[in-house]
PDB file of C-alpha atoms in Angstrom:
ATOM      1  CA  ASP X   1       0.015  -0.002   0.009  1.00 87.00           C
ATOM      2  CA  ILE X   2       1.007   3.595  -0.549  1.00 93.00           C
ATOM      3  CA  GLN X   3       1.600   5.252   2.827  1.00 95.00           C
ATOM      4  CA  MET X   4       0.275   8.796   3.388  1.00 97.00           C
ATOM      5  CA  THR X   5       1.909  10.863   6.120  1.00 98.00           C
ATOM      6  CA  GLN X   6       0.373  14.099   7.304  1.00 98.00           C
ATOM      7  CA  SER X   7       2.088  16.832   9.317  1.00 97.00           C
ATOM      8  CA  PRO X   8       1.737  18.257  11.782  1.00 97.00           C
ATOM      9  CA  SER X   9      -0.530  15.896  13.744  1.00 97.00           C
ATOM     10  CA  THR X  10      -2.026  18.885  15.575  1.00 97.00           C
ATOM     11  CA  LEU X  11      -1.935  22.549  14.595  1.00 97.00           C
ATOM     12  CA  SER X  12      -2.995  25.304  16.977  1.00 97.00           C
ATOM     13  CA  ALA X  13      -4.301  28.423  15.281  1.00 97.00           C
ATOM     14  CA  SER X  14      -6.543  31.402  15.710  1.00 97.00           C
ATOM     15  CA  VAL X  15      -9.455  32.741  13.708  1.00 97.00           C
ATOM     16  CA  GLY X  16      -8.081  34.725  10.793  1.00 97.00           C
ATOM     17  CA  ASP X  17      -4.813  32.783  10.575  1.00 97.00           C
ATOM     18  CA  ARG X  18      -3.471  31.324   7.367  1.00 98.00           C
ATOM     19  CA  VAL X  19      -2.704  27.611   7.919  1.00 98.00           C
ATOM     20  CA  THR X  20      -0.927  25.070   5.766  1.00 98.00           C
ATOM     21  CA  LEU X  21      -1.229  21.355   6.205  1.00 98.00           C
ATOM     22  CA  THR X  22       1.136  18.892   4.532  1.00 98.00           C
ATOM     23  CA  CYS X  23       0.589  15.414   3.133  1.00 98.00           C
ATOM     24  CA  ARG X  24       3.384  13.212   1.832  1.00 98.00           C
ATOM     25  CA  ALA X  25       3.032  10.025  -0.172  1.00 97.00           C
ATOM     26  CA  SER X  26       5.510   7.126   0.095  1.00 97.00           C
ATOM     27  CA  GLN X  27       5.719   7.042  -3.732  1.00 96.00           C
ATOM     28  CA  SER X  28       4.620   9.275  -6.533  1.00 97.00           C
ATOM     29  CA  ILE X  29       0.842   9.540  -6.941  1.00 97.00           C
ATOM     30  CA  GLY X  30       0.752  12.214  -9.611  1.00 96.00           C
ATOM     31  CA  LYS X  31      -2.138  14.524  -8.846  1.00 97.00           C
ATOM     32  CA  TRP X  32      -4.444  11.818  -7.524  1.00 97.00           C
ATOM     33  CA  LEU X  33      -5.048  13.220  -4.036  1.00 97.00           C
ATOM     34  CA  ALA X  34      -8.168  14.312  -2.201  1.00 98.00           C
ATOM     35  CA  TRP X  35      -8.705  16.284   1.013  1.00 98.00           C
ATOM     36  CA  TYR X  36     -11.483  15.856   3.568  1.00 98.00           C
ATOM     37  CA  GLN X  37     -12.630  17.720   6.673  1.00 98.00           C
ATOM     38  CA  GLN X  38     -14.074  15.751   9.610  1.00 96.00           C
ATOM     39  CA  LYS X  39     -15.730  16.891  12.771  1.00 95.00           C
ATOM     40  CA  PRO X  40     -16.407  14.639  15.793  1.00 93.00           C
ATOM     41  CA  GLY X  41     -19.179  12.134  15.251  1.00 93.00           C
ATOM     42  CA  LYS X  42     -19.594  13.061  11.568  1.00 95.00           C
ATOM     43  CA  ALA X  43     -18.577  11.571   8.252  1.00 97.00           C
ATOM     44  CA  PRO X  44     -15.716  13.197   6.409  1.00 97.00           C
ATOM     45  CA  LYS X  45     -16.686  16.118   4.200  1.00 97.00           C
ATOM     46  CA  PHE X  46     -15.170  16.138   0.731  1.00 97.00           C
ATOM     47  CA  LEU X  47     -13.170  19.298  -0.048  1.00 98.00           C
ATOM     48  CA  ILE X  48     -10.665  18.892  -2.890  1.00 98.00           C
ATOM     49  CA  TYR X  49      -9.839  16.365  -5.537  1.00 97.00           C
ATOM     50  CA  ASP X  50      -7.080  15.992  -8.117  1.00 97.00           C
ATOM     51  CA  ALA X  51      -4.856  17.779  -5.625  1.00 98.00           C
ATOM     52  CA  SER X  52      -6.169  21.258  -6.360  1.00 98.00           C
ATOM     53  CA  THR X  53      -9.770  21.157  -7.650  1.00 97.00           C
ATOM     54  CA  LEU X  54     -12.248  22.550  -5.169  1.00 98.00           C
ATOM     55  CA  GLU X  55     -15.504  20.630  -4.854  1.00 96.00           C
ATOM     56  CA  ASN X  56     -18.620  22.635  -5.601  1.00 95.00           C
ATOM     57  CA  GLY X  57     -19.778  24.657  -2.608  1.00 96.00           C
ATOM     58  CA  VAL X  58     -16.501  24.532  -0.745  1.00 97.00           C
ATOM     59  CA  PRO X  59     -15.392  28.039   0.364  1.00 97.00           C
ATOM     60  CA  SER X  60     -12.613  29.562  -1.729  1.00 97.00           C
ATOM     61  CA  ARG X  61     -10.477  30.061   1.396  1.00 98.00           C
ATOM     62  CA  PHE X  62      -9.553  26.401   0.952  1.00 98.00           C
ATOM     63  CA  SER X  63      -6.929  25.544  -1.663  1.00 98.00           C
ATOM     64  CA  GLY X  64      -4.820  22.544  -2.480  1.00 98.00           C
ATOM     65  CA  SER X  65      -1.541  22.194  -4.296  1.00 98.00           C
ATOM     66  CA  GLY X  66       1.228  19.746  -5.073  1.00 98.00           C
ATOM     67  CA  SER X  67       1.994  16.699  -7.169  1.00 98.00           C
ATOM     68  CA  GLY X  68       4.105  13.611  -6.977  1.00 97.00           C
ATOM     69  CA  THR X  69       4.787  12.971  -3.307  1.00 98.00           C
ATOM     70  CA  GLU X  70       4.175  16.319  -1.587  1.00 98.00           C
ATOM     71  CA  PHE X  71       0.895  18.095  -1.225  1.00 98.00           C
ATOM     72  CA  THR X  72      -0.515  20.928   0.830  1.00 98.00           C
ATOM     73  CA  LEU X  73      -3.906  22.138   1.952  1.00 98.00           C
ATOM     74  CA  THR X  74      -4.035  25.830   2.744  1.00 98.00           C
ATOM     75  CA  ILE X  75      -6.819  27.660   4.560  1.00 98.00           C
ATOM     76  CA  THR X  76      -6.536  31.400   4.266  1.00 95.00           C
ATOM     77  CA  SER X  77      -8.231  33.327   7.033  1.00 94.00           C
ATOM     78  CA  LEU X  78      -9.307  30.439   9.267  1.00 97.00           C
ATOM     79  CA  GLN X  79     -12.980  30.620  10.275  1.00 98.00           C
ATOM     80  CA  PRO X  80     -14.627  29.184  13.446  1.00 97.00           C
ATOM     81  CA  ASP X  81     -16.231  26.400  11.355  1.00 97.00           C
ATOM     82  CA  ASP X  82     -12.832  25.276  10.109  1.00 98.00           C
ATOM     83  CA  PHE X  83     -11.626  23.827  13.434  1.00 98.00           C
ATOM     84  CA  ALA X  84     -11.670  20.158  12.606  1.00 97.00           C
ATOM     85  CA  THR X  85      -9.488  17.221  11.549  1.00 96.00           C
ATOM     86  CA  TYR X  86      -8.270  17.127   7.902  1.00 97.00           C
ATOM     87  CA  TYR X  87      -7.373  13.984   6.013  1.00 98.00           C
ATOM     88  CA  CYS X  88      -5.637  13.424   2.705  1.00 98.00           C
ATOM     89  CA  GLN X  89      -6.348  10.382   0.578  1.00 97.00           C
ATOM     90  CA  GLN X  90      -4.584   8.970  -2.421  1.00 96.00           C
ATOM     91  CA  TYR X  91      -6.378   7.252  -5.259  1.00 94.00           C
ATOM     92  CA  ASP X  92      -3.487   6.533  -7.578  1.00 92.00           C
ATOM     93  CA  SER X  93      -3.129   2.818  -6.727  1.00 80.00           C
ATOM     94  CA  ASP X  94      -6.063   0.425  -6.660  1.00 75.00           C
ATOM     95  CA  SER X  95      -5.830   0.192  -2.863  1.00 82.00           C
ATOM     96  CA  TRP X  96      -6.790   3.673  -1.764  1.00 91.00           C
ATOM     97  CA  THR X  97      -5.240   4.991   1.464  1.00 94.00           C
ATOM     98  CA  PHE X  98      -5.701   7.888   3.837  1.00 96.00           C
ATOM     99  CA  GLY X  99      -3.342   9.910   5.943  1.00 96.00           C
ATOM    100  CA  GLN X 100      -3.627   9.787   9.740  1.00 96.00           C
ATOM    101  CA  GLY X 101      -5.061  13.313   9.865  1.00 96.00           C
ATOM    102  CA  THR X 102      -4.131  16.803  11.081  1.00 97.00           C
ATOM    103  CA  LYS X 103      -6.270  18.283  13.822  1.00 96.00           C
ATOM    104  CA  VAL X 104      -6.665  22.045  13.633  1.00 98.00           C
ATOM    105  CA  GLU X 105      -7.452  23.297  17.093  1.00 97.00           C
ATOM    106  CA  VAL X 106      -8.063  26.623  18.746  1.00 95.00           C
ATOM    107  CA  LYS X 107      -4.922  28.288  19.941  1.00 94.00           C
TER     108      LYS X 107
ATOM    109  CA  GLN F   1     -29.140  14.676  -3.591  1.00 89.00           C
ATOM    110  CA  VAL F   2     -28.051  11.137  -2.936  1.00 93.00           C
ATOM    111  CA  GLN F   3     -28.114   9.905   0.676  1.00 96.00           C
ATOM    112  CA  LEU F   4     -26.534   6.774   2.132  1.00 97.00           C
ATOM    113  CA  GLN F   5     -27.493   5.119   5.391  1.00 98.00           C
ATOM    114  CA  GLU F   6     -25.655   2.276   7.081  1.00 98.00           C
ATOM    115  CA  SER F   7     -27.397  -0.198   9.346  1.00 97.00           C
ATOM    116  CA  GLY F   8     -26.584  -3.352  11.239  1.00 95.00           C
ATOM    117  CA  PRO F   9     -25.758  -4.799  14.644  1.00 96.00           C
ATOM    118  CA  GLY F  10     -23.642  -2.598  16.875  1.00 95.00           C
ATOM    119  CA  LEU F  11     -22.062  -5.516  18.690  1.00 97.00           C
ATOM    120  CA  VAL F  12     -20.492  -8.629  17.220  1.00 98.00           C
ATOM    121  CA  LYS F  13     -18.725 -11.420  19.058  1.00 98.00           C
ATOM    122  CA  PRO F  14     -15.134 -12.315  18.218  1.00 98.00           C
ATOM    123  CA  SER F  15     -14.782 -14.951  15.406  1.00 97.00           C
ATOM    124  CA  GLN F  16     -18.267 -14.179  14.185  1.00 98.00           C
ATOM    125  CA  THR F  17     -19.393 -12.322  11.015  1.00 98.00           C
ATOM    126  CA  LEU F  18     -20.036  -8.629  10.872  1.00 98.00           C
ATOM    127  CA  SER F  19     -22.907  -7.803   8.498  1.00 98.00           C
ATOM    128  CA  LEU F  20     -23.855  -4.331   7.424  1.00 98.00           C
ATOM    129  CA  THR F  21     -26.258  -2.821   4.913  1.00 98.00           C
ATOM    130  CA  CYS F  22     -26.112   0.573   3.196  1.00 98.00           C
ATOM    131  CA  THR F  23     -29.400   1.870   1.835  1.00 98.00           C
ATOM    132  CA  VAL F  24     -29.104   4.423  -0.959  1.00 96.00           C
ATOM    133  CA  SER F  25     -31.765   7.051  -1.631  1.00 96.00           C
ATOM    134  CA  GLY F  26     -31.973   9.898  -4.112  1.00 93.00           C
ATOM    135  CA  GLY F  27     -30.163   7.889  -6.744  1.00 90.00           C
ATOM    136  CA  SER F  28     -30.109   4.420  -8.281  1.00 91.00           C
ATOM    137  CA  ILE F  29     -27.425   1.965  -7.278  1.00 93.00           C
ATOM    138  CA  THR F  30     -27.597   0.605 -10.817  1.00 90.00           C
ATOM    139  CA  SER F  31     -26.165   3.774 -12.255  1.00 85.00           C
ATOM    140  CA  GLY F  32     -23.040   2.865 -14.170  1.00 84.00           C
ATOM    141  CA  ASP F  33     -21.423   6.139 -13.135  1.00 90.00           C
ATOM    142  CA  TYR F  34     -20.469   5.115  -9.575  1.00 93.00           C
ATOM    143  CA  TYR F  35     -18.588   2.667  -7.380  1.00 92.00           C
ATOM    144  CA  TRP F  36     -20.052   1.908  -3.940  1.00 95.00           C
ATOM    145  CA  ASN F  37     -17.459   1.704  -1.225  1.00 96.00           C
ATOM    146  CA  TRP F  38     -17.005   0.556   2.350  1.00 98.00           C
ATOM    147  CA  ILE F  39     -14.581   2.513   4.564  1.00 97.00           C
ATOM    148  CA  ARG F  40     -13.974   2.157   8.254  1.00 98.00           C
ATOM    149  CA  GLN F  41     -12.464   4.322  10.917  1.00 97.00           C
ATOM    150  CA  SER F  42     -10.896   3.165  14.157  1.00 93.00           C
ATOM    151  CA  PRO F  43      -8.793   5.083  16.654  1.00 79.00           C
ATOM    152  CA  GLY F  44      -5.795   2.843  16.049  1.00 73.00           C
ATOM    153  CA  LYS F  45      -5.805   2.694  12.264  1.00 75.00           C
ATOM    154  CA  GLY F  46      -7.565   5.844  11.173  1.00 86.00           C
ATOM    155  CA  LEU F  47      -9.569   5.804   7.925  1.00 94.00           C
ATOM    156  CA  GLU F  48      -9.212   2.514   6.052  1.00 95.00           C
ATOM    157  CA  TRP F  49     -10.689   1.655   2.652  1.00 95.00           C
ATOM    158  CA  ILE F  50     -12.186  -1.799   2.769  1.00 96.00           C
ATOM    159  CA  GLY F  51     -13.393  -2.209  -0.808  1.00 95.00           C
ATOM    160  CA  TYR F  52     -15.917  -1.300  -3.466  1.00 95.00           C
ATOM    161  CA  ILE F  53     -18.617  -2.936  -5.530  1.00 95.00           C
ATOM    162  CA  TYR F  54     -19.968  -1.906  -8.882  1.00 92.00           C
ATOM    163  CA  HIS F  55     -23.638  -2.469  -9.662  1.00 88.00           C
ATOM    164  CA  THR F  56     -22.696  -5.419 -11.903  1.00 89.00           C
ATOM    165  CA  GLY F  57     -21.256  -7.159  -8.852  1.00 90.00           C
ATOM    166  CA  THR F  58     -17.623  -6.517  -9.751  1.00 92.00           C
ATOM    167  CA  THR F  59     -15.656  -5.937  -6.569  1.00 94.00           C
ATOM    168  CA  SER F  60     -12.218  -4.879  -5.368  1.00 93.00           C
ATOM    169  CA  SER F  61     -11.018  -5.136  -1.798  1.00 95.00           C
ATOM    170  CA  LYS F  62      -8.019  -4.143   0.294  1.00 94.00           C
ATOM    171  CA  PRO F  63      -5.591  -7.033  -0.056  1.00 93.00           C
ATOM    172  CA  SER F  64      -5.160  -7.516   3.683  1.00 93.00           C
ATOM    173  CA  LEU F  65      -8.966  -7.879   4.156  1.00 96.00           C
ATOM    174  CA  LYS F  66      -9.830  -9.627   0.947  1.00 95.00           C
ATOM    175  CA  SER F  67      -9.951 -13.156   2.360  1.00 97.00           C
ATOM    176  CA  ARG F  68     -12.558 -12.079   4.944  1.00 98.00           C
ATOM    177  CA  VAL F  69     -14.709  -9.619   2.967  1.00 98.00           C
ATOM    178  CA  THR F  70     -17.793 -10.262   0.891  1.00 98.00           C
ATOM    179  CA  MET F  71     -19.693  -7.394  -0.754  1.00 97.00           C
ATOM    180  CA  SER F  72     -22.959  -7.588  -2.658  1.00 96.00           C
ATOM    181  CA  VAL F  73     -25.712  -5.361  -4.050  1.00 95.00           C
ATOM    182  CA  ASP F  74     -29.469  -5.768  -3.957  1.00 93.00           C
ATOM    183  CA  THR F  75     -30.710  -3.649  -6.800  1.00 91.00           C
ATOM    184  CA  SER F  76     -34.373  -4.264  -5.966  1.00 94.00           C
ATOM    185  CA  LYS F  77     -33.854  -2.600  -2.570  1.00 95.00           C
ATOM    186  CA  ASN F  78     -31.191  -0.119  -3.724  1.00 95.00           C
ATOM    187  CA  GLN F  79     -28.857  -1.493  -1.109  1.00 96.00           C
ATOM    188  CA  LEU F  80     -25.274  -2.709  -0.797  1.00 96.00           C
ATOM    189  CA  SER F  81     -24.023  -5.106   1.855  1.00 97.00           C
ATOM    190  CA  LEU F  82     -20.785  -5.913   3.586  1.00 98.00           C
ATOM    191  CA  LYS F  83     -19.852  -9.104   5.373  1.00 98.00           C
ATOM    192  CA  LEU F  84     -16.596  -9.356   7.312  1.00 98.00           C
ATOM    193  CA  ARG F  85     -15.839 -12.809   8.629  1.00 98.00           C
ATOM    194  CA  PHE F  86     -13.807 -13.988  11.644  1.00 98.00           C
ATOM    195  CA  VAL F  87     -13.821 -10.579  13.336  1.00 98.00           C
ATOM    196  CA  THR F  88     -11.503  -9.622  16.162  1.00 97.00           C
ATOM    197  CA  ALA F  89     -11.270  -6.587  18.423  1.00 95.00           C
ATOM    198  CA  ALA F  90      -9.127  -4.956  15.708  1.00 94.00           C
ATOM    199  CA  ASP F  91     -12.242  -4.777  13.548  1.00 96.00           C
ATOM    200  CA  THR F  92     -14.009  -2.469  16.025  1.00 97.00           C
ATOM    201  CA  ALA F  93     -14.658   0.736  14.097  1.00 97.00           C
ATOM    202  CA  VAL F  94     -17.137   3.113  12.627  1.00 97.00           C
ATOM    203  CA  TYR F  95     -18.134   1.705   9.250  1.00 98.00           C
ATOM    204  CA  PHE F  96     -19.090   4.030   6.412  1.00 98.00           C
ATOM    205  CA  CYS F  97     -20.500   3.442   2.955  1.00 98.00           C
ATOM    206  CA  ALA F  98     -19.480   6.052   0.372  1.00 97.00           C
ATOM    207  CA  ARG F  99     -19.999   6.688  -3.298  1.00 96.00           C
ATOM    208  CA  ALA F 100     -17.136   7.281  -5.730  1.00 93.00           C
ATOM    209  CA  ARG F 101     -17.466   8.497  -9.287  1.00 90.00           C
ATOM    210  CA  ARG F 102     -16.501   5.847 -11.840  1.00 86.00           C
ATOM    211  CA  GLY F 103     -12.891   6.325 -12.904  1.00 83.00           C
ATOM    212  CA  SER F 104     -12.057   8.239  -9.733  1.00 88.00           C
ATOM    213  CA  GLY F 105     -11.211   7.137  -6.232  1.00 89.00           C
ATOM    214  CA  PHE F 106     -12.531   9.929  -4.069  1.00 93.00           C
ATOM    215  CA  TYR F 107     -15.741  10.160  -2.092  1.00 94.00           C
ATOM    216  CA  PRO F 108     -18.073  13.152  -2.364  1.00 93.00           C
ATOM    217  CA  TYR F 109     -20.910  11.315  -0.600  1.00 96.00           C
ATOM    218  CA  TRP F 110     -20.783   9.352   2.633  1.00 97.00           C
ATOM    219  CA  GLY F 111     -23.249   7.768   4.968  1.00 97.00           C
ATOM    220  CA  GLN F 112     -23.230   8.959   8.567  1.00 97.00           C
ATOM    221  CA  GLY F 113     -21.473   5.805   9.725  1.00 97.00           C
ATOM    222  CA  THR F 114     -22.331   3.012  12.180  1.00 97.00           C
ATOM    223  CA  LEU F 115     -20.232   1.913  15.107  1.00 97.00           C
ATOM    224  CA  VAL F 116     -19.525  -1.796  15.327  1.00 97.00           C
ATOM    225  CA  THR F 117     -17.866  -3.104  18.454  1.00 97.00           C
ATOM    226  CA  VAL F 118     -16.335  -6.584  18.524  1.00 97.00           C
ATOM    227  CA  SER F 119     -16.537  -7.932  22.026  1.00 97.00           C
ATOM    228  CA  SER F 120     -17.712 -11.031  23.869  1.00 96.00           C
TER     229      SER F 120
END
């Protein structure tokens, strides 16, 4: 399986901050990466696919970039609703795998 | 808007079979445009893709789970099912069903998830 490693595990930030989350793949996955947001007790919410394409309805303060093995999710001007855990997921290989998550918490 | 809803026993004994159903509404499971997936989430292993099934019955599973997993679809009920045999405590997790667009591997739509605990 392709291993996905996210950093940091926890990020403390304040409303209005710009935050950047990183996801690294154990081998090249091209652009085949998605990002999700999850809040406690809820299913993940789909944010971004193909590394940088925003799903319909997702606020434009979210953006994704990267290719190959290194990817980032950036949230410009963090909002109260954005405090959550974020997961990356690769879909390059036929056995799709997720990162372990980055929790964005209130500083 | 498609909706997915998982259901099944919340408690399963070790060595027995976990059986879950996902009922799809707002869209037909026979649409050739989608794969229907099972994903689980446990504190120890995070989010883990279990496998998918296409409406024709074609399946693909995570290699480490393949020998224990059976997936099926009931087109008359617009449902998909998961069976996981010989469960252990390591199979305790929240189980989700999710829809992926054909030719992709990401999940715009998820059920709310159902917790299954493996314990005697």
